[in-house]
XYZ file of C-alpha atoms in Angstrom:
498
model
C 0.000 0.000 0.000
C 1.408 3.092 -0.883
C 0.093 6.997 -0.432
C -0.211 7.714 -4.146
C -3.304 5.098 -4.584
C -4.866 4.964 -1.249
C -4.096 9.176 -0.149
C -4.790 10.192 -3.755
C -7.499 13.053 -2.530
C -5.599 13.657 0.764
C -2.516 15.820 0.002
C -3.349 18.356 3.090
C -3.266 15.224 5.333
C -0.074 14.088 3.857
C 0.912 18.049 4.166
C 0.530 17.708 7.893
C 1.631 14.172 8.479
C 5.168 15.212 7.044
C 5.560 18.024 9.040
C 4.483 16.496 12.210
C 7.124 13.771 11.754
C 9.812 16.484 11.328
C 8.486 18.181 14.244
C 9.057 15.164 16.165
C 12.722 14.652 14.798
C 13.523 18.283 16.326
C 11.608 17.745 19.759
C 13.637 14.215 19.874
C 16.516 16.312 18.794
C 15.828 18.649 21.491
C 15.459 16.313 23.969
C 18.345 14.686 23.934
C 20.400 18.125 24.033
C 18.928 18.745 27.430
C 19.557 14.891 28.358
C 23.390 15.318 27.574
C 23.424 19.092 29.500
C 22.085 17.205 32.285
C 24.933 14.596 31.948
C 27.487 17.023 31.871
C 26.410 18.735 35.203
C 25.832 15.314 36.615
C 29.721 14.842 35.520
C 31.001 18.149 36.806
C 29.068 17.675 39.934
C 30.389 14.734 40.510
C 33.751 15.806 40.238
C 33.799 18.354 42.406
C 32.259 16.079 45.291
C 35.494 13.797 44.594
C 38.238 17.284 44.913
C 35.758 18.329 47.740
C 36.566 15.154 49.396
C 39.706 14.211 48.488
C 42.791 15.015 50.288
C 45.674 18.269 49.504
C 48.650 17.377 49.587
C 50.532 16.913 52.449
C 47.606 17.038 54.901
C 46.748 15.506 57.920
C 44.314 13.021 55.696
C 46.905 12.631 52.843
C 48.994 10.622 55.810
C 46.371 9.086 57.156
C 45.987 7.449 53.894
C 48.476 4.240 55.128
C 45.281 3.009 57.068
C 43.601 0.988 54.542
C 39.946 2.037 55.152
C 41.337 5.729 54.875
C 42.933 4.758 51.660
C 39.347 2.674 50.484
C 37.880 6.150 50.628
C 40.501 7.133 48.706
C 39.820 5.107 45.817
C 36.022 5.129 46.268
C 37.012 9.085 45.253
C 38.955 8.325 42.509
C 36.489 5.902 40.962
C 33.702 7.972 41.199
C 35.957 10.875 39.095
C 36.473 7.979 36.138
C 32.920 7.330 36.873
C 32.171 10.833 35.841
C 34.833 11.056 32.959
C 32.145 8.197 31.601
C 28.859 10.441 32.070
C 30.941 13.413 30.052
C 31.572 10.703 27.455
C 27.949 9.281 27.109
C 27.131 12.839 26.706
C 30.066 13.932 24.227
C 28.530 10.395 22.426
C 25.336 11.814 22.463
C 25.938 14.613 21.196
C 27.870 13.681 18.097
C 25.895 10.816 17.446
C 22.382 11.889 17.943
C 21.968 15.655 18.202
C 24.179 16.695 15.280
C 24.176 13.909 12.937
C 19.842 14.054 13.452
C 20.165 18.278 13.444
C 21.922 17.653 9.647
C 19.741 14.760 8.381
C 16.303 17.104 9.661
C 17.544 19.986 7.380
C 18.049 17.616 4.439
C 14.226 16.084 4.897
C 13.252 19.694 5.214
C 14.550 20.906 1.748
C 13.595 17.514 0.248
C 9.783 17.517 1.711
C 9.999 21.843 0.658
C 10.865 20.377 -3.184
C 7.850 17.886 -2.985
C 5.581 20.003 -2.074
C 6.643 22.492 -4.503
C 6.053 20.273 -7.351
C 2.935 19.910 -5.695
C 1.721 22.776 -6.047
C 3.040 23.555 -9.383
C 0.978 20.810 -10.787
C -2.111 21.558 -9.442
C -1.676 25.356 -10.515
C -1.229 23.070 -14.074
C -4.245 21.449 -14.118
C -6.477 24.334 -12.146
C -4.900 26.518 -15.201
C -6.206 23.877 -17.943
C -9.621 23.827 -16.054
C -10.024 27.501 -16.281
C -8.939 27.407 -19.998
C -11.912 24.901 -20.787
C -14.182 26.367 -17.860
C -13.758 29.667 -20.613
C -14.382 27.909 -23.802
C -17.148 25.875 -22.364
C -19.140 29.542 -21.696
C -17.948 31.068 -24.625
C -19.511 27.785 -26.464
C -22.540 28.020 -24.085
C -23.163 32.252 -25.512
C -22.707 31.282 -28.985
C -24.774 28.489 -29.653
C -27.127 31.125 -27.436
C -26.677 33.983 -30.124
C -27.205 31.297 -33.388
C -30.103 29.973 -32.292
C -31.614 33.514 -31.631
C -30.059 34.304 -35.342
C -31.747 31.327 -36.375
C -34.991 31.889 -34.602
C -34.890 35.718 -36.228
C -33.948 34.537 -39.924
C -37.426 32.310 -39.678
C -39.073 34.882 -38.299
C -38.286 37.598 -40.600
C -38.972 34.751 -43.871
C -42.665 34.348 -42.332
C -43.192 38.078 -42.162
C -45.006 39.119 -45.129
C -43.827 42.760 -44.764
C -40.121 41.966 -44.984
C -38.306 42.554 -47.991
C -36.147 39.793 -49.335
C -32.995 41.780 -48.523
C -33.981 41.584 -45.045
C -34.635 37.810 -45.259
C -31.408 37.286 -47.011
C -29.117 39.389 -44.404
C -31.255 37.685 -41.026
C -30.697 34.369 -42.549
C -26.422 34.849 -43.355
C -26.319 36.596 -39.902
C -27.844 33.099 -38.069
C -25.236 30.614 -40.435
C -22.397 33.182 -39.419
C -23.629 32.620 -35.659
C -24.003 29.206 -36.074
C -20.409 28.795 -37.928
C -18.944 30.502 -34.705
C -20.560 28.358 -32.215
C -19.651 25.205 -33.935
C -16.052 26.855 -33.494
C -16.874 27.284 -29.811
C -18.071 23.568 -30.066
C -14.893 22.294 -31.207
C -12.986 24.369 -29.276
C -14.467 23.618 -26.358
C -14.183 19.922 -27.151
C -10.723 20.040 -27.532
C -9.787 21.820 -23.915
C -12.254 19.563 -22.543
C -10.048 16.332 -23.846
C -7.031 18.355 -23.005
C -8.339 18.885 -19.665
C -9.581 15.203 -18.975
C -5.437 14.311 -20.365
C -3.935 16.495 -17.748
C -6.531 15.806 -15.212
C -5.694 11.534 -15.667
C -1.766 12.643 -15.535
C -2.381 14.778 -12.251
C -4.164 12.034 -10.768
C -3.359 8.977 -12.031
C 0.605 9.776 -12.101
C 2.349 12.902 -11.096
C 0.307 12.822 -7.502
C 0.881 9.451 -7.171
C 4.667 9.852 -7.891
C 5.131 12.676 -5.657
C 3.174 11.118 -2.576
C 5.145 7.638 -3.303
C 8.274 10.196 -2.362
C 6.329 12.207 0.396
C 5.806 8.694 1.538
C 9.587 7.282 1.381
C 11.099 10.503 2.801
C 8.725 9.743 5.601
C 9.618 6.106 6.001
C 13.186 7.249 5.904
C 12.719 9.465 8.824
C 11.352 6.932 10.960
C 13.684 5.002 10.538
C 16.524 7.187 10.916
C 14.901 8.283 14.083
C 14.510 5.261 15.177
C 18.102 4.316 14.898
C 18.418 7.604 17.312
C 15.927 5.908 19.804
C 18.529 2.877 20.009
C 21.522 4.980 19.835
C 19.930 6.159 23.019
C 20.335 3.374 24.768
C 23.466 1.900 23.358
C 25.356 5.305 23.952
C 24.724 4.710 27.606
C 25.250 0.615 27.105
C 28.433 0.932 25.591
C 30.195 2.657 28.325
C 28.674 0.315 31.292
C 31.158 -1.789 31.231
C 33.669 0.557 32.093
C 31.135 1.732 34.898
C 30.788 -1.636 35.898
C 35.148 -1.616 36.109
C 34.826 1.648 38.614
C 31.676 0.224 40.444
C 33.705 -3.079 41.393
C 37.101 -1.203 42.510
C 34.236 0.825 44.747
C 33.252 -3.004 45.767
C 36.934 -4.035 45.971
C 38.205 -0.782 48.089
C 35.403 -2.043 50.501
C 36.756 -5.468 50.477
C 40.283 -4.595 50.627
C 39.753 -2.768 54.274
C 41.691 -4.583 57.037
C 40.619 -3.516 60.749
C 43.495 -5.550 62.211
C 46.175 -4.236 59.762
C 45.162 -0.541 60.528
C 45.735 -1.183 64.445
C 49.100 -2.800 63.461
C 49.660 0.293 61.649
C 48.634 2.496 63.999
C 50.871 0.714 66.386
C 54.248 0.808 64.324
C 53.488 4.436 63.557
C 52.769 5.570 67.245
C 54.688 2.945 69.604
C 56.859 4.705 71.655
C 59.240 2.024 73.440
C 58.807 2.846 76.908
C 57.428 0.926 79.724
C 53.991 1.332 81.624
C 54.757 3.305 84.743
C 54.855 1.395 87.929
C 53.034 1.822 91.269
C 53.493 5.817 92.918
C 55.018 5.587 96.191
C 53.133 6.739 99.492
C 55.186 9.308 101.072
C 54.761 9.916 104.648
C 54.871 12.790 106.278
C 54.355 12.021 109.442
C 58.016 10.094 109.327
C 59.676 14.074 109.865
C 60.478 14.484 106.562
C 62.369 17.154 105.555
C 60.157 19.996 104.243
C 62.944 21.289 101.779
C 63.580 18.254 100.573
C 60.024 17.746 100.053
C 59.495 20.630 98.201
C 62.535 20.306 96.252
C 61.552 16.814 94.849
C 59.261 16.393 92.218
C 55.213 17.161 93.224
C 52.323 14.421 93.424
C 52.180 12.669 90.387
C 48.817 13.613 88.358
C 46.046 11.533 87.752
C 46.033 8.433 85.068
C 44.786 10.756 82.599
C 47.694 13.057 82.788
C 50.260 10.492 82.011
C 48.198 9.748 79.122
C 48.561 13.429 77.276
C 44.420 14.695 77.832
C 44.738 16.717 80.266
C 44.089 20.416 79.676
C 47.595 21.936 80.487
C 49.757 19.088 78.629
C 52.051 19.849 82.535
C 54.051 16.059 81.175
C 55.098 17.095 77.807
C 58.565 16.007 77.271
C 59.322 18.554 74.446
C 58.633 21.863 73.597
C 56.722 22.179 70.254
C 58.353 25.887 70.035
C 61.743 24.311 70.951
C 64.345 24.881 68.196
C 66.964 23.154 69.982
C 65.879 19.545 68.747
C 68.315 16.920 67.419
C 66.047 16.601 64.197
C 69.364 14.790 62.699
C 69.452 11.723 65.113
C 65.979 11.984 65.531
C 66.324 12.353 69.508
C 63.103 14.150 70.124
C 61.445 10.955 68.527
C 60.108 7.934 71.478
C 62.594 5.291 71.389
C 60.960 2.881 69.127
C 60.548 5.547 66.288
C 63.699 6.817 67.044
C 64.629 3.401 65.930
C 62.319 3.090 63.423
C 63.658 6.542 61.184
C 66.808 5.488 62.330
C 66.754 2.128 60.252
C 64.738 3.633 57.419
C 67.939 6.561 57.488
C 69.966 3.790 56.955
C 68.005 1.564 54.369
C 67.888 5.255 51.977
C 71.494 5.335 52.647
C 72.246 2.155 51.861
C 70.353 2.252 48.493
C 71.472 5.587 47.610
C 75.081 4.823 48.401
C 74.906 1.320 45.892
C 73.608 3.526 43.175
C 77.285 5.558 43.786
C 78.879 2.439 43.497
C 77.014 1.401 40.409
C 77.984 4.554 39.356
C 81.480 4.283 40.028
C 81.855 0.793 38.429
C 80.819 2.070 35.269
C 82.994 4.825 34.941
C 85.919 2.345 35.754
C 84.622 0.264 32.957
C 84.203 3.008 30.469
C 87.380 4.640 31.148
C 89.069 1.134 30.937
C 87.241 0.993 27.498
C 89.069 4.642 26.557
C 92.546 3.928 27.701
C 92.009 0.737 25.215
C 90.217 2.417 22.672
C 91.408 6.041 22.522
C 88.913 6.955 19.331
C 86.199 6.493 21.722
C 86.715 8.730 23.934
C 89.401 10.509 26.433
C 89.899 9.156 29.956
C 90.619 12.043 31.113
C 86.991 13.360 30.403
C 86.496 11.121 33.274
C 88.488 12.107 36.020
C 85.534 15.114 37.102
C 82.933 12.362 37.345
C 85.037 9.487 39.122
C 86.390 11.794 41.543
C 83.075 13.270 42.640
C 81.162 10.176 42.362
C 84.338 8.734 45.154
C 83.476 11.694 47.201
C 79.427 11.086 47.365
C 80.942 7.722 48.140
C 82.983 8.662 51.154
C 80.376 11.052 52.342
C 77.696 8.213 52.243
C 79.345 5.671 54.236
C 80.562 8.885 56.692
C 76.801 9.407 57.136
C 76.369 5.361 57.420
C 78.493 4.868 60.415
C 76.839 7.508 61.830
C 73.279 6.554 61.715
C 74.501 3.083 62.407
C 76.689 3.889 65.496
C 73.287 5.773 66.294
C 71.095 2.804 65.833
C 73.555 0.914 68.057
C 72.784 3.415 70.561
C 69.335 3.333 70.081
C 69.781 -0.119 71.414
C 69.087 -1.527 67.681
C 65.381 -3.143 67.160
C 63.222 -4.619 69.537
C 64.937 -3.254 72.749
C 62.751 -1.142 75.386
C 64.203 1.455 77.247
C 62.234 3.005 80.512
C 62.530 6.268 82.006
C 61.259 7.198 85.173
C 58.278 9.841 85.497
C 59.003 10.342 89.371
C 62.658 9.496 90.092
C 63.114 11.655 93.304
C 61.974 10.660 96.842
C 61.410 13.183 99.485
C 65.352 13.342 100.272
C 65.927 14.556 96.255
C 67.675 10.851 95.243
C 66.882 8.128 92.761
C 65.234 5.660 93.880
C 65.664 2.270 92.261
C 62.196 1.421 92.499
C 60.421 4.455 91.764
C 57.328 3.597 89.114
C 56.837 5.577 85.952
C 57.645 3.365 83.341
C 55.786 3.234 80.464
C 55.202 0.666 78.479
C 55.799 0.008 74.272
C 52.584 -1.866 74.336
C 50.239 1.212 74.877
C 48.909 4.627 73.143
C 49.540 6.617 76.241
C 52.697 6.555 75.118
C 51.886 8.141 72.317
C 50.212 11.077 73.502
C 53.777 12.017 75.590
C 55.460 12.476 72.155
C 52.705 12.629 69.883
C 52.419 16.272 71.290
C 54.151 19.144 72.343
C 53.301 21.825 75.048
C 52.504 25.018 73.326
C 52.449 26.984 77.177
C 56.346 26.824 77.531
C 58.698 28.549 75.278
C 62.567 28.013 74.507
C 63.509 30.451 76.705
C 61.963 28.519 79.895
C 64.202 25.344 79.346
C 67.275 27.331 79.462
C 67.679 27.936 82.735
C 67.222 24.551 84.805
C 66.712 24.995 88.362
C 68.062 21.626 89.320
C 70.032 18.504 88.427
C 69.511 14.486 88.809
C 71.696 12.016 88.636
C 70.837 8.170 86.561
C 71.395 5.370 88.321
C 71.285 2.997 85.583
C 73.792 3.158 82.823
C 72.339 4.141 79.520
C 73.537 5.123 76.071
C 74.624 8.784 75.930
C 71.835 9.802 74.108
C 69.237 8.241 76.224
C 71.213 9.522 79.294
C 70.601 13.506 77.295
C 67.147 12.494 76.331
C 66.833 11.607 80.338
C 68.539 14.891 81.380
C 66.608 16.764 79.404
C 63.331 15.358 80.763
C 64.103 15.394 84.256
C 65.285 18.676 84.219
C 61.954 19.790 81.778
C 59.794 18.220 84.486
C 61.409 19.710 87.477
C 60.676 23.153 85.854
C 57.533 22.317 85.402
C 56.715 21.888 89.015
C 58.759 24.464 90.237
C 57.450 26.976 88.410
């Protein structure tokens, strides 16, 4: 079934049918435009909640990210910005693929339907033109076979009227043969606009409407089709890039899976562990023994509550460093607890160690290749050598200098694994050590952590340089730990005396 048989009488239906179906195209076309604007704000959105969220450099969160459900979040972040690169793309596809390529096949339809339509029209002004042609001969016809037979009617009058002359009879009856003569030309004339008429008329209907509705038709069929190629691209501009969502949906699934609870409280613990031992039991101290007052007030106060050793109380009075100090061994890494002392002190020496085989790499190959141009002179001069063998000898020299010292360090560290104690109220009421005094605290703990984890911002520089008093270690301890002792005892007993 085609248009140009069955819609042969209904060209203003066709009219509107065509234009509807373009009308569509455009809304579709539309539609889609404000689909992929969406998309894109959806991306950019989406982007900005993962910078919002993610980490600046060297912050407080960008360190935290060795605990692996800090560093899940991480990459939950940076999935969901690929996630978004994929909604910019299904829009970019969209775009390209739907909103121009239907934008340039619309304006094509629209100058081929404009053509059709033309023609059209031009035919029927054709055969409306032919009509009026015979519509004209068939009244001209109609008024002179009027006029003849009056002619004819006054000729036989005017031969029955016994007054008339014969002139008169002679000139009526030529004037009705002349009028009939001209209205059989009428006749004829009008006969032959009338076939002429019915010819065009057949072609109009019977095959130049036909032909140009059969196109009407396929342009239409066309358009469907092509717009329904831009329904599926639809989907499949959006199905194409799933599985590439689907990629940055699992690593959202595998961040979540790759979370260990126990390995971020071992982490916590290698980062924060401090080396010491738990402090012991505080001893009672009676008074009523005659101690001496002086001595008593001379000697370190009461010790503070539990929550004092552990770092939360409000005036930080058992902070072991100054976080204003500018006096601190950042070198040997002295203000650090004992176990990160240790710790840095290894990973010194492991950075070292690399960076000092790299010389030696180094230096191997320049032996080799100035071997190669005391053999070979055309390749090069030995001499050109000398700047870069002596300088890589004296990185050499100055990395194992800086060796032994981080490992005669780490040997005073007491090397791995070894706890060292210090005592957090080493004077009795007569101002000596005593060999039992508790205070200890432990590697095992986090309120270790909060002694060196923070530093006292109520004491400046210039209040450690004037100690008020000395102590004396009873123990014998590395030189470092004995100044790293000192320094504490003589930090707390300013504390209290002040």
């Amino acid at each position: 079934m085609d248009w140009g048989t069955e819609l042969w009488d209904q060209c203003d239906i066709i009219d509107k049918h065509t234009q509807s179906g373009l009308d569509l195209v455009e809304k579709y076309v539309k539609f889609v435009k404000e689909r992929t604007e969406i998309e894109q704000n959806y991306a950019k959105q989406l982007r900005n909640l993962s910078k919002k969220y993610s980490p600046k450099r060297g912050s407080k969160e960008e360190q935290e990210c060795r605990f692996s459900n800090h560093q899940a979040f991480l990459d939950i972040l940076n999935e969901m910005n690929d996630y978004a690169g994929q909604r910019e793309l299904i829009a970019e596809n969209m775009m390209i693929n739907i909103c121009i390529e239907l934008t340039k096949y619309l304006q094509e339809l629209k100058q081929e339907r404009k053509m059709h339509l033309s023609e059209v029209k031009k035919a029927q002004q054709y055969l409306e033109g032919t009509y009026k042609h015979l519509d004209n001969s068939k009244k001209r016809f109609e008024r002179e076979w009027r006029e003849a037979e009056k002619a004819a009617q006054y000729a036989e009058k005017t031969d029955q009227d016994l007054n008339a002359t014969k002139a008169d009879v002679e000139k009526a009856k030529q004037q009705a043969h002349m009028r009939t003569h001209i209205a059989e030309e009428c006749k004829n004339d009008y006969a032959s606009q009338l076939q002429k008429y019915n010819k065009e008329q057949n072609q109009f209907y019977f095959t130049d409407m036909p032909l140009i509705f059969n196109r009407l038709q396929d342009m239409d069929e066309r358009r469907i089709k092509k717009l329904a190629q831009g329904y599926i691209l639809f989907a499949d501009t959006e199905r194409h890039v799933m599985p590439i969502i689907g990629k940055c949906l699992e690593g959202i699934t595998r961040a979540g899976t790759n979370v260990n609870e126990r390995n971020d409280s071992v982490v916590l613990i290698e980062q924060h562990k401090s080396g010491f031992e738990r402090p012991g039991d505080v001893e009672f101290e009676d008074y009523s023994q005659g101690i001496n007052r002086a001595s008593s007030d001379s000697s370190l106060s009461t010790p503070k509550g539990p929550l004092e050793l552990l770092g939360r109380n409000k005036n930080k009075t058992f902070r072991l460093f100054n976080k204003k100090s500018k006096s601190v061994d950042s070198e040997g890494f002295t203000h650090l607890p004992p176990e990160q002392r240790r710790k840095r002190l290894q990973q010194k020496i492991d950075d070292i160690s690399k960076e000092l085989q790299k010389e030696m790499d180094q230096s191997e190959a320049l032996g080799k290749m100035k071997d190669v141009y005391e053999k070979n002179p055309q390749m090069g001069d030995p001499a050109s050598l000398a700047p870069q063998i002596t300088q890589t000898a004296q990185n050499m020299e100055r990395l194992r200098g800086e060796l032994n010292k981080y490992e005669s360090w780490l040997a005073e560290a007491g090397g791995r694994g070894d706890s060292i104690r210090y005592s957090t109220h080493s004077l009795n009421n007569n101002g000596a050590h005593n060999p039992n005094s508790p205070g200890a605290i432990s590697e095992d703990t986090d309120s270790s952590q909060a002694i060196y984890s923070e530093f006292d911002d109520e004491f400046e520089e210039e209040e450690l340089a004037a100690p008020i008093g000395q102590c004396t270690a009873l123990y014998s301890f590395p030189g470092n730990i004995i100044q790293l002792c000192s320094s504490t005892c003589v930090y707390r007993t300013h504390l209290f005396s002040s």
